Coordinates of C-alpha atoms in Angstrom, one line a residue:
Chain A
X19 CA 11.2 20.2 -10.5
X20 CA 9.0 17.3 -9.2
X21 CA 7.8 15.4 -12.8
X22 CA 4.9 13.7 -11.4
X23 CA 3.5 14.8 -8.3
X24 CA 0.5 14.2 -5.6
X25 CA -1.0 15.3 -2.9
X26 CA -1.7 14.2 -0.3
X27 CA 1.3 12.2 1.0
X28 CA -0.7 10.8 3.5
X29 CA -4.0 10.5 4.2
X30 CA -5.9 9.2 7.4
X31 CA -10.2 9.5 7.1
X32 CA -12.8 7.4 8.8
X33 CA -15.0 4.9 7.2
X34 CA -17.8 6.6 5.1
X35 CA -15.6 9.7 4.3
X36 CA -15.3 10.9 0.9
X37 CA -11.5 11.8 -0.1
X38 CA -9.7 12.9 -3.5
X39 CA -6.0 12.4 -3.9
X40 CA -4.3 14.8 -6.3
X41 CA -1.9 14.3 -9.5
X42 CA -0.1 16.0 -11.8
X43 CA 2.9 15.7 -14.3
X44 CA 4.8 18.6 -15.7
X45 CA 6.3 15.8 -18.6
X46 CA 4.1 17.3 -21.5
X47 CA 2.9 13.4 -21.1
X48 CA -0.4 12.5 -23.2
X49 CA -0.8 9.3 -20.5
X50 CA -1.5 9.3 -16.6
X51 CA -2.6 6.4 -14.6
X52 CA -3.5 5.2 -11.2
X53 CA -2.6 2.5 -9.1
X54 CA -3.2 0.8 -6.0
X55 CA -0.2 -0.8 -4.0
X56 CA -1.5 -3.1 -1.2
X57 CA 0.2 -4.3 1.7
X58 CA 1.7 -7.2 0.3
X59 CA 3.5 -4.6 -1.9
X60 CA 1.2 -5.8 -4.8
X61 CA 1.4 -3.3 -7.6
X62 CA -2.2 -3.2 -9.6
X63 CA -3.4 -0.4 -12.1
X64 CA -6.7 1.1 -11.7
X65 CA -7.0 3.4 -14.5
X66 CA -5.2 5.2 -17.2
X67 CA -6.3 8.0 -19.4
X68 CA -5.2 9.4 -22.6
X69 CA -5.3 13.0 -23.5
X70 CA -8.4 13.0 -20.8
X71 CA -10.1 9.9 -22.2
X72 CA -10.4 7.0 -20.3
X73 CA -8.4 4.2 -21.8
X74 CA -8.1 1.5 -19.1
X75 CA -10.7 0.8 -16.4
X76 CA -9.9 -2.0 -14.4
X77 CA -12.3 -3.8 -12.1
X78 CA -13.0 -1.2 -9.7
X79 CA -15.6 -0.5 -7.4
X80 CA -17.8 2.5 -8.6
X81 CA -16.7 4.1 -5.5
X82 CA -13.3 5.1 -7.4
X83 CA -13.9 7.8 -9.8
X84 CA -11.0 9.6 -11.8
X85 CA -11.0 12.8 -13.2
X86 CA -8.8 14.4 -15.6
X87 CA -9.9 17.9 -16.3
X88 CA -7.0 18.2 -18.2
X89 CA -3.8 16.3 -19.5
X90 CA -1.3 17.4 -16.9
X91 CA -4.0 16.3 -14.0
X92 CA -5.7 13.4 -13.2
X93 CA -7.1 13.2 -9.3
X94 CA -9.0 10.1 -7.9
X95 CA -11.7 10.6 -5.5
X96 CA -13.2 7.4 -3.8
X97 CA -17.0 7.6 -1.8
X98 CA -17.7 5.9 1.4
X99 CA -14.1 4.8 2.4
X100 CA -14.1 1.4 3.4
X101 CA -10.8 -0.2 5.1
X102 CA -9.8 -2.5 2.8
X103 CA -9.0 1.0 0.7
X104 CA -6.4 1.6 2.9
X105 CA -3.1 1.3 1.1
X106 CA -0.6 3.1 -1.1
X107 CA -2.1 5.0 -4.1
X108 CA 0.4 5.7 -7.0
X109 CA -0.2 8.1 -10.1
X110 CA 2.2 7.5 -13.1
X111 CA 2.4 9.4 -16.8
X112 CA 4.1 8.3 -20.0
X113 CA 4.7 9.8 -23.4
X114 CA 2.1 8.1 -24.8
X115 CA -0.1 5.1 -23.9
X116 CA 0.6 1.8 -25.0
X117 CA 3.8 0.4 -23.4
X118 CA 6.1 3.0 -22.7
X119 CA 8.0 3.7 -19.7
X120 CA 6.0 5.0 -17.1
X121 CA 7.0 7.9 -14.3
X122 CA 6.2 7.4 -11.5
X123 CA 4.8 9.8 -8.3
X124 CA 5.9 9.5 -4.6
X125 CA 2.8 7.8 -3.8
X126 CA -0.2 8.7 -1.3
X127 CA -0.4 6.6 1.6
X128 CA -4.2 6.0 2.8
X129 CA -5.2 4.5 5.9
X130 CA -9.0 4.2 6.6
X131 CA -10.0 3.4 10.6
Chain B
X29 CA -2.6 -11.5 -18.9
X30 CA 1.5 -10.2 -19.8
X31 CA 1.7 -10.3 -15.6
X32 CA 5.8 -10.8 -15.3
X33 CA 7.2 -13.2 -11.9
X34 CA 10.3 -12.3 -10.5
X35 CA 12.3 -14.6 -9.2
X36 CA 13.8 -15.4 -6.1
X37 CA 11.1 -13.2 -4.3
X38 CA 14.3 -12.0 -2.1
X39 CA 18.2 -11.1 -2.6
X40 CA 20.5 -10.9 -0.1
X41 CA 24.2 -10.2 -1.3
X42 CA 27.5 -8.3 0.1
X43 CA 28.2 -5.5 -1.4
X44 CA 30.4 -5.4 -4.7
X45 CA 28.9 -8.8 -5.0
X46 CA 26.9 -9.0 -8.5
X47 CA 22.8 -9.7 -8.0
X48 CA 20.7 -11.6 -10.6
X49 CA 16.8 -11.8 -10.7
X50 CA 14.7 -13.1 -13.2
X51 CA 11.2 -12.7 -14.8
X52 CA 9.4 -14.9 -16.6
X53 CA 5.9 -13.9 -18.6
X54 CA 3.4 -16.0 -20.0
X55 CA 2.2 -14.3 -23.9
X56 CA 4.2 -12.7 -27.0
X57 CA 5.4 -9.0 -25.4
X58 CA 6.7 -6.1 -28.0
X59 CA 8.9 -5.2 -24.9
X60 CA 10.0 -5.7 -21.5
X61 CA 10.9 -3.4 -18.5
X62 CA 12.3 -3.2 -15.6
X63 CA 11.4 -1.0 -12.4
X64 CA 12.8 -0.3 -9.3
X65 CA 10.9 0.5 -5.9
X66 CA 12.9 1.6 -2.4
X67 CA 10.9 1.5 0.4
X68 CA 8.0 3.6 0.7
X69 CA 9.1 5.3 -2.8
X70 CA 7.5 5.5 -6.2
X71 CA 8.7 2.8 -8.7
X72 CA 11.6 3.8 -10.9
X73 CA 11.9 3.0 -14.8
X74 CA 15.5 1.2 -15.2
X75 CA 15.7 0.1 -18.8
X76 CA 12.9 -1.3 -21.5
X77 CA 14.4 -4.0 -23.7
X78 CA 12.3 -4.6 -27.0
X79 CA 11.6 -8.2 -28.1
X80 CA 14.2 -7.8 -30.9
X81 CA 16.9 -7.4 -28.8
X82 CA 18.7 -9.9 -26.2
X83 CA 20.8 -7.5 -24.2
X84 CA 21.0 -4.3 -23.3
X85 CA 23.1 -2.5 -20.9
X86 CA 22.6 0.7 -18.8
X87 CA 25.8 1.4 -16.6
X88 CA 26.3 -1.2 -13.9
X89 CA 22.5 -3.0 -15.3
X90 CA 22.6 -5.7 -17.9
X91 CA 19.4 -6.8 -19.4
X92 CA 18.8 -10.3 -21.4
X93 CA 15.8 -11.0 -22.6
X94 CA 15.2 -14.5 -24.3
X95 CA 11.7 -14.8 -26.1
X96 CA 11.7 -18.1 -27.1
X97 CA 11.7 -19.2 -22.9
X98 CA 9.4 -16.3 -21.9
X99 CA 12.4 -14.7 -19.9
X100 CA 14.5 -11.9 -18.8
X101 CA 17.3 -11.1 -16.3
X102 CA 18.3 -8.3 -14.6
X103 CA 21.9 -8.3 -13.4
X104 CA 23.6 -5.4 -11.2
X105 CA 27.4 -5.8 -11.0
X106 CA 29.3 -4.2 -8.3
X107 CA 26.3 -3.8 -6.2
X108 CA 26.0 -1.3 -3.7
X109 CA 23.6 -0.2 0.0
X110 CA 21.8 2.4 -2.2
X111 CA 20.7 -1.0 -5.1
X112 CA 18.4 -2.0 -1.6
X113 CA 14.6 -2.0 -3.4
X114 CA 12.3 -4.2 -4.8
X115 CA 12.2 -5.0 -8.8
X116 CA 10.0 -5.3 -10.9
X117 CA 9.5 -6.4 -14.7
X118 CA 7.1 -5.9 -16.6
X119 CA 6.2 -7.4 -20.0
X120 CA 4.1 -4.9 -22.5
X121 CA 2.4 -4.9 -25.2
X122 CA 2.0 -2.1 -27.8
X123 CA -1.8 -1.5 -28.3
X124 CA -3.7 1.7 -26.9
X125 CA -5.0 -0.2 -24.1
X126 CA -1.6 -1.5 -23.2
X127 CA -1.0 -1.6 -19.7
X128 CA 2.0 -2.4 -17.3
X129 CA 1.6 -5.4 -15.1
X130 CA 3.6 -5.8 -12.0
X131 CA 4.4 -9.2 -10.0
X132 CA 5.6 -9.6 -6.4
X133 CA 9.2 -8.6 -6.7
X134 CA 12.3 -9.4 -6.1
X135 CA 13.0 -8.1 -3.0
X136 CA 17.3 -7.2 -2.6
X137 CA 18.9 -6.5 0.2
X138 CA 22.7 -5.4 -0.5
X139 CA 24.6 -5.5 3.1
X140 CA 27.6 -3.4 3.5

């Protein structure tokens, strides 16, 4: 059994396209994040939510909106693709929030032409 | 920020050699982990040490953390092809809004 999962793996769209990247964690975890991975294999988060409230909500363009309709899913849909979005998107879940270990998904890998 | 820097920024050993990579973090932490990436994978939790301990060992992983420098190591022993992957530390706090925040890496390359 897969404990945190996404969907797509990959994902190639044009600039101006609308897209939503999946998650979901069959842990029983109350946390779920998202982050983005750029090229230069720099790891940043993007958000995190608690038991479907937003906890963390780093500088991110308001094209990026999570939603977590309920605590085993959180999916990210982004407006108006633009290329510099193109990069690896990783969901993550731990017990609780706060600094425990995190578990980590396979990643989605978005390219934007 | 509790943003960890690994150090070197690349590994490259033999086999059964032992590798060693540091981290070293900037404010007070309640704990410290480690993380392991292979290529085009998700990252992997290794081992957490909490700021009350100075080592801690998880099979062929040793973990030292020293918080009157700001630092941590990471040592594999007997290192093997499949210990190839980026690491990562990453020094917490506790509070709600406590997040994880990853450097560069170390990238290691173990060559058979």
């Amino acid at each position: 059994d897969t404990a945190v999962s996404q969907t797509p793996k990959y994902l190639v769209t044009q600039m101006g396209n609308d897209k939503s990247i999946k998650c979901e964690q069959n842990l029983g975890h109350d946390t779920m994040y998202w982050y983005k991975q750029d090229s230069k294999k720099f790891l940043k988060i993007m958000f995190s939510y608690n038991n479907k409230e937003l906890i963390i909500n780093e500088t991110v363009p308001n094209r990026f909106s999570p939603k977590s309709p309920d605590k085993a899913h959180l999916n990210l849909h982004i407006n108006s693709l633009e290329l510099g979005d193109s990069a690896v998107y990783f969901c993550a879940s731990s017990q609780k929030s706060g600094g425990s270990e995190q578990y980590f998904g396979p990643g989605t890998r978005l390219t934007v032409t | 920020s509790q943003q960890g820097e690994e150090d070197p920024q690349a590994l490259s050993i033999q086999e059964g050699e032992n590798a060693t990579m540091n981290c070293s973090y900037k404010t007070s932490i309640n704990n410290l982990q480690w993380y392991r990436q292979n290529s085009g994978r998700g990252l992997v939790h290794l081992i957490l040490i909490r700021s009350n301990e100075r080592e801690k060992h998880s099979g062929r992983l040793r973990v030292t953390l020293d918080t009157s420098k700001k630092s941590s190591s990471l040592l594999i022993t007997a290192s093997r092809a499949a210990d190839t992957a980026s690491y990562f530390c990453a020094p917490t706090t506790t509070g709600t809004a406590s997040k994880l925040t990853f450097g560069t890496g170390t990238r290691l390359q173990v060559m058979l």
